[in-house]
Coordinates of C-alpha atoms and ligand atoms in Angstrom, one line a residue:
X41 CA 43.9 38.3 -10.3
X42 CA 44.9 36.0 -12.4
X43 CA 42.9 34.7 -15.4
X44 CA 41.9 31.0 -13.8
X45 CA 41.0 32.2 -10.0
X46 CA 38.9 34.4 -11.6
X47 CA 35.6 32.0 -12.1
X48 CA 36.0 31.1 -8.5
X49 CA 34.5 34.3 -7.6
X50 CA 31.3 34.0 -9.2
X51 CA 28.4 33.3 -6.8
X52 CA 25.0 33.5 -5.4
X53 CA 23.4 37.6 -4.9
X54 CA 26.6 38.6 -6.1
X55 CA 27.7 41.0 -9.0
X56 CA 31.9 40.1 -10.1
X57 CA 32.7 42.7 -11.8
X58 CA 35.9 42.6 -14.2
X59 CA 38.1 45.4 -15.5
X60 CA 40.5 45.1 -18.2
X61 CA 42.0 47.1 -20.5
X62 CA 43.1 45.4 -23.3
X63 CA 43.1 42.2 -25.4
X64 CA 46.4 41.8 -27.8
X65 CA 47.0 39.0 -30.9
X66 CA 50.5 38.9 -29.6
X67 CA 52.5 40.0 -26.5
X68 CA 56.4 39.7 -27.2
X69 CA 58.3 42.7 -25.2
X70 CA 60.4 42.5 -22.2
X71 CA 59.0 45.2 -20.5
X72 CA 56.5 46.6 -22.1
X73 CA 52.9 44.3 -20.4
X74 CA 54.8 43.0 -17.8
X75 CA 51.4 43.6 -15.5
X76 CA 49.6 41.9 -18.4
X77 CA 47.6 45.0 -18.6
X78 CA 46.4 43.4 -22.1
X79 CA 46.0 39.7 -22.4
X80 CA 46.0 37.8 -25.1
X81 CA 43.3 37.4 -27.8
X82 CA 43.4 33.4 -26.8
X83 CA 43.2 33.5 -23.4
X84 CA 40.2 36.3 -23.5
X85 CA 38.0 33.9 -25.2
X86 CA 38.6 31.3 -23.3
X87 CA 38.0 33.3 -20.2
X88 CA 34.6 34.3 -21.7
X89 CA 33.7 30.9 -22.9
X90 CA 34.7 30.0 -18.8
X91 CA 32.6 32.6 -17.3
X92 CA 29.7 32.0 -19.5
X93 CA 29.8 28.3 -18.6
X94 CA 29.5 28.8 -14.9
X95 CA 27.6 32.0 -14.8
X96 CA 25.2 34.9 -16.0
X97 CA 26.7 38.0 -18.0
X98 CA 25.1 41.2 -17.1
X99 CA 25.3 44.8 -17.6
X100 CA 26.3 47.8 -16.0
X101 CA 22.4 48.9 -16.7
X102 CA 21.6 45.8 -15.1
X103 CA 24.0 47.1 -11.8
X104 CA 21.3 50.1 -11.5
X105 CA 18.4 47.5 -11.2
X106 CA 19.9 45.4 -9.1
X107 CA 20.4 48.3 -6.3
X108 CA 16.5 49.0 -7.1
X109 CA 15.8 45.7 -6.3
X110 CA 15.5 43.4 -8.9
X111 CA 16.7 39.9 -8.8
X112 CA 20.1 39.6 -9.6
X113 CA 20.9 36.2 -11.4
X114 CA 23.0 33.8 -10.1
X115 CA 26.9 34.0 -10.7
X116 CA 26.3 37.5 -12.7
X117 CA 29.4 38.9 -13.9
X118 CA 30.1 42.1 -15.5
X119 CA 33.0 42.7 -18.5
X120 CA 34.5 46.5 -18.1
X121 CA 37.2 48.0 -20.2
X122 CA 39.2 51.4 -19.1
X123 CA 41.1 53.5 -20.9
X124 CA 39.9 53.1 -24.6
X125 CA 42.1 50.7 -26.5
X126 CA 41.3 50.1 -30.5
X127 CA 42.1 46.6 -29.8
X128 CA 38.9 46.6 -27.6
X129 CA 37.3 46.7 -30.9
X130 CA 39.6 44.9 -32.9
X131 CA 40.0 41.7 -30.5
X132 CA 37.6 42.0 -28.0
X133 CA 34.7 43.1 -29.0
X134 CA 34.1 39.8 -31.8
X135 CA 34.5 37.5 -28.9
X136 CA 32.2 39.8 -26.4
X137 CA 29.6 39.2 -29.5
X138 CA 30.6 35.9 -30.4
X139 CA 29.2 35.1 -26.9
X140 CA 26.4 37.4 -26.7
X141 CA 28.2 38.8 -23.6
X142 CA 27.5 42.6 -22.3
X143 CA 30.6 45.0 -22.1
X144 CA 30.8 48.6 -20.5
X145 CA 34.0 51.1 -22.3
X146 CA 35.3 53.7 -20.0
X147 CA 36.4 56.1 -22.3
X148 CA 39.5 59.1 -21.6
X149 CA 38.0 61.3 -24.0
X150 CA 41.6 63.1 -25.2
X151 CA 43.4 59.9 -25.5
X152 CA 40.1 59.2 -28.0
X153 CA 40.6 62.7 -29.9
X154 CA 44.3 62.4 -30.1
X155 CA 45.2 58.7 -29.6
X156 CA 47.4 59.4 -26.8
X157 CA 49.6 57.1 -24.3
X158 CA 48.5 57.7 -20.6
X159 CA 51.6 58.9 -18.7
X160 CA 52.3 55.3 -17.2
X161 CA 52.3 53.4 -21.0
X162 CA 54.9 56.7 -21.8
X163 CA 57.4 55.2 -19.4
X164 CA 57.3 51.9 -20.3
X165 CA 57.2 52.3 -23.6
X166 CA 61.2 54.3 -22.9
X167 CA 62.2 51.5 -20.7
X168 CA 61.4 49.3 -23.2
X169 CA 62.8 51.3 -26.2
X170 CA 65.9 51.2 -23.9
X171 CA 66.1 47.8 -23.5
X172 CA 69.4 46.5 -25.0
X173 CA 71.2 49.3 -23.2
X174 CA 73.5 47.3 -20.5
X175 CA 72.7 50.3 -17.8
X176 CA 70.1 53.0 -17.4
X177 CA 70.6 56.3 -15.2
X178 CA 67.4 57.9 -14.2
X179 CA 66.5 60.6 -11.9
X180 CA 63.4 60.7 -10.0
X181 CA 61.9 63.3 -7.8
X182 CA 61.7 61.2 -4.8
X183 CA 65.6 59.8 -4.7
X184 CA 68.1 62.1 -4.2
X185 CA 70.8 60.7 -6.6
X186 CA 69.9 59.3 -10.0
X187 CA 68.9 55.4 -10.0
X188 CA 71.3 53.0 -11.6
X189 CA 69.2 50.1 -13.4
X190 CA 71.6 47.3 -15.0
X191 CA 69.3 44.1 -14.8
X192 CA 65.9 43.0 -16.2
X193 CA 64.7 42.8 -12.6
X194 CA 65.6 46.4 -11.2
X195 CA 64.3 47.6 -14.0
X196 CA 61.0 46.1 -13.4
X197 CA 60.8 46.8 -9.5
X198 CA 61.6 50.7 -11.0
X199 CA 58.6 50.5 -13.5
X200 CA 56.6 48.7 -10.3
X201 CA 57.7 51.4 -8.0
X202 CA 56.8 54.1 -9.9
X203 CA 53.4 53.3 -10.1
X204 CA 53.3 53.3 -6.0
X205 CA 54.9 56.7 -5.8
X206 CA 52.9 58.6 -8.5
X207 CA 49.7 57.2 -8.1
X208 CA 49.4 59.0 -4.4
X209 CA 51.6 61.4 -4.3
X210 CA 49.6 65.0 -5.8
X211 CA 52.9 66.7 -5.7
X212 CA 54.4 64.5 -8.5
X213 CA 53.0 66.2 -12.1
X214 CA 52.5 62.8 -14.1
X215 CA 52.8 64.3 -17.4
X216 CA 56.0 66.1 -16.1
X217 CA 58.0 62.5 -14.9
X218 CA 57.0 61.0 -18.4
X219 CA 58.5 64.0 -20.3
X220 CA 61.8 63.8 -18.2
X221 CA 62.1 60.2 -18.3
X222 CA 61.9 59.7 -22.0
X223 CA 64.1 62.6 -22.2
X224 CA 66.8 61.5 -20.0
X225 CA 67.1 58.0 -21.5
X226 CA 67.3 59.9 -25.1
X227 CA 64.0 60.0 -26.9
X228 CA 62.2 63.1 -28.0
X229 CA 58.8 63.8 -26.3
X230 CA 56.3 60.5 -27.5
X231 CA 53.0 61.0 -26.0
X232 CA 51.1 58.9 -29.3
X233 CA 52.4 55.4 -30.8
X234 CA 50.3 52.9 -33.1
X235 CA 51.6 49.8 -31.6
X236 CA 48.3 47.4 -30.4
X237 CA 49.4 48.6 -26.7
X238 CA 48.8 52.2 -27.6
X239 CA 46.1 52.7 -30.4
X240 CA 43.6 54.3 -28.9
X241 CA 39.7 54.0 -30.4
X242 CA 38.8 56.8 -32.9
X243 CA 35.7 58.2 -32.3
X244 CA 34.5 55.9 -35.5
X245 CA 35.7 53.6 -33.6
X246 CA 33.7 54.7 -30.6
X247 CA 30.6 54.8 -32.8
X248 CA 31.2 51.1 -33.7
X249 CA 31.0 49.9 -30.5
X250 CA 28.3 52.4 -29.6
X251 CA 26.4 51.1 -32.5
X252 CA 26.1 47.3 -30.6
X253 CA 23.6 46.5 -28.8
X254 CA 26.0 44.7 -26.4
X255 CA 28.1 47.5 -25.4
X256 CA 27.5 50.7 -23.1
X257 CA 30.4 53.4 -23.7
X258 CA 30.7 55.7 -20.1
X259 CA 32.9 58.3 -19.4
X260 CA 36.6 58.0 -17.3
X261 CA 37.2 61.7 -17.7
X262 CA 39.2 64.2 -20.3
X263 CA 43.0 63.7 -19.2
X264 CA 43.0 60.5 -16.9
X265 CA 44.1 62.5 -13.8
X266 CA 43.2 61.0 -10.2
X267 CA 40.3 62.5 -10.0
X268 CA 40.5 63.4 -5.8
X269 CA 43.8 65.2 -6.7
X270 CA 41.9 68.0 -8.3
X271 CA 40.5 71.2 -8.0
X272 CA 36.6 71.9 -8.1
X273 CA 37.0 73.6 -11.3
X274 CA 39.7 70.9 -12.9
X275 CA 37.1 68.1 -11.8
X276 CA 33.8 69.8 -13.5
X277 CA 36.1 70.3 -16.2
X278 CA 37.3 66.5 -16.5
X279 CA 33.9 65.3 -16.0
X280 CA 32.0 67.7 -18.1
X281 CA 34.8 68.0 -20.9
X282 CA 34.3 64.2 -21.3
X283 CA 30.6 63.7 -21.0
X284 CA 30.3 66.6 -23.8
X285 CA 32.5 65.0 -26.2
X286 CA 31.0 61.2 -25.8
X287 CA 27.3 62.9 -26.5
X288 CA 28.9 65.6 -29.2
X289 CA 30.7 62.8 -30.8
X290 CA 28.9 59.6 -30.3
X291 CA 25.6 61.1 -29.6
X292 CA 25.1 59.4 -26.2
X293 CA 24.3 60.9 -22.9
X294 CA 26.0 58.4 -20.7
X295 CA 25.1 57.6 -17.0
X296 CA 28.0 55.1 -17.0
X297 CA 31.7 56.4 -15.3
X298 CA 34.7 54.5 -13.6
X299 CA 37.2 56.2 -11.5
X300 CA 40.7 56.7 -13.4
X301 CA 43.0 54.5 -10.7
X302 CA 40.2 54.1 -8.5
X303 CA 42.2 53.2 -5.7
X304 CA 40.3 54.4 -2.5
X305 CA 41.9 57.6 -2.3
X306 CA 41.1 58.4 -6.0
X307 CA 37.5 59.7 -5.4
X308 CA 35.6 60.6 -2.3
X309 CA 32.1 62.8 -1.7
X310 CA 32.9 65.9 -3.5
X311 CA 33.9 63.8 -6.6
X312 CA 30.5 61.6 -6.0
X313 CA 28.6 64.6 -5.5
X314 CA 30.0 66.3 -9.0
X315 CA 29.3 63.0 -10.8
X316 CA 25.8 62.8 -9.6
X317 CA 25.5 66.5 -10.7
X318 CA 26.3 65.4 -14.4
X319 CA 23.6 62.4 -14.2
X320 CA 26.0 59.5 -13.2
X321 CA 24.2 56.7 -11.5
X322 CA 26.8 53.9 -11.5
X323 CA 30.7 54.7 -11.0
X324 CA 32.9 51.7 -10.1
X325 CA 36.0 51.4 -8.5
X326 CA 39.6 49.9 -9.1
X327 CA 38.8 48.6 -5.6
X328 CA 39.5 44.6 -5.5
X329 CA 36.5 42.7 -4.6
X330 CA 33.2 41.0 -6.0
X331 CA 29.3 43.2 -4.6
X332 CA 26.8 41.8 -2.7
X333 CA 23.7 43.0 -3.7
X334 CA 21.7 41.2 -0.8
X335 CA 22.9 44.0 0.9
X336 CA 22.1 47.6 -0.8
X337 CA 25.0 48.8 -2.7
X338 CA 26.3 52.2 -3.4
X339 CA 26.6 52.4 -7.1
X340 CA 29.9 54.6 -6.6
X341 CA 31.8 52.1 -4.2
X342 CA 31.5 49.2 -6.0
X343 CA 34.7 46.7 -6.2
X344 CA 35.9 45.3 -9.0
X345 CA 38.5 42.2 -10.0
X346 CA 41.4 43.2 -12.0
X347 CA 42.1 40.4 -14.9
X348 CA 45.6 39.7 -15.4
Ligands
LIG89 ZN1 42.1 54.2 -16.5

């Protein structure tokens, strides 16, 4: 949802909550953020300055006494971050203080250990490297002849369509496409990059933010996979892998999680059931929507508002 329509959501008995995943200085690529997965440092600020205006900032600890029955202030709003992006500490985290404002970090633990891209920021990162090339031939699983992309445009609706296929189809091995794409258009394997759309927190980093009051770090599993894809023993592993790192590292036993995609066929019971089993008590999904709380909520089904 775009950055402005996002105050109109804030209202009476209601919780908005936001996910983003990054906030950058600067934003000049062709390809690269087209889905403005990171906004910029400028209009984060002023988004926060907006929100706090109009209504309350709370926390995701404040999410579990809501659904026990406290009172939940009016126009409360909740700030989330996926993924683990340094510049969540580097950009966002001053304003965040700067306004006294809460802020909940899903972390993927191994893109933390080995600052890694996520298979998705792999490919766009080639596209991009690629982009003064007058035509691109790529070969994807689901088309049977290789894909022909000449203009800016086709080569966004490929890096758009991608993102439908893979994210719910469980045959597709996400790592897998990444590798053959950046090998077909040329580069060798890049699965870690510096740039302020790949830096990953180091666990320092991780401490930092730990370290503020302000901020609660939970868990968004090991490897980033779609969580409802997976076996029992890959999900205990994901979830378990992930919590044990965050309290080996960080020293904090989390009750915190979010749903890597968390479209509604990224989790179900037996993923529910597995987080409750490691001490989980609020999950949230990538589901679009703001949470009633007159009504009871389900702590692992609630909606949140994608800032873009
Ligand atoms: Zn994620």
């Amino acid at each position: 949802m775009k950055l402005d329509d996002c105050k109109r959501l804030l209202s009476k008995n209601s919780v908005c909550i936001f996910l983003l995943h990054g906030v950058v200085k600067g934003s000049d690529y062709v390809f690269r953020n087209f889905n403005r997965k990171h906004i910029l440092e400028s209009e984060f600020n002023f988004f926060i300055e907006s929100l706090c205006e109009l209504g309350t900032p709370v926390s995701t600890d404040n999410l579990i006494e809501f659904s026990n029955g406290r009172r939940v202030p009016d126009g409360a709003f909740v700030i989330t971050f996926d993924d683990g992006f340094e510049n969540n500490l580097s950009v966002a985290a001053p304003i965040l203080k700067k306004h006294n404002v809460p802020a909940t970090f899903y972390l993927t633990t191994n893109f933390i250990s080995n600052n890694l891209m996520s298979w998705v920021d792999r490919i766009d990162w080639a596209i991009e490297e690629s982009a003064k090339r007058p035509t691109l031939e790529v070969d994807v699983p689901w088309h049977t002849k290789p894909l022909v992309l000449q203009s800016e445009i086709s080569r966004l609706s490929f890096l758009n369509e991608i993102r439908n296929v893979v994210k719910h189809d469980m045959s597709i091995n996400q790592h897998e496409l990444a590798d053959s794409i950046q090998e077909q258009l040329g580069f060798e394997n890049t699965k870690s990059n510096h740039s302020e759309l790949d830096a990953k927190l180091t666990w320092e980093g991780v401490r930092c933010l730990a370290d503020c009051e302000l901020f609660t770090i939970g868990g968004h599993t090991h490897n980033h996979p779609i969580m409802s894809f997976l076996s029992e023993a890959q999900l205990n592993f994901e979830i378990h892998h992930c919590l044990e790192l965050l309290r080996a590292k960080v020293g904090i036993q989390t009750t915190h999680f979010a749903y890597p995609e968390g479209l509604s066929h990224c989790y179900n019971n037996q993923v529910i059931s597995c987080l409750k089993e490691h001490r989980i008590k609020c999950c949230p999904t990538a589901e679009h929507g703001v949470n009633d709380f007159s009504i009871e909520r389900d702590l692992f089904k609630l909606k949140r508002v994608f800032v873009e």
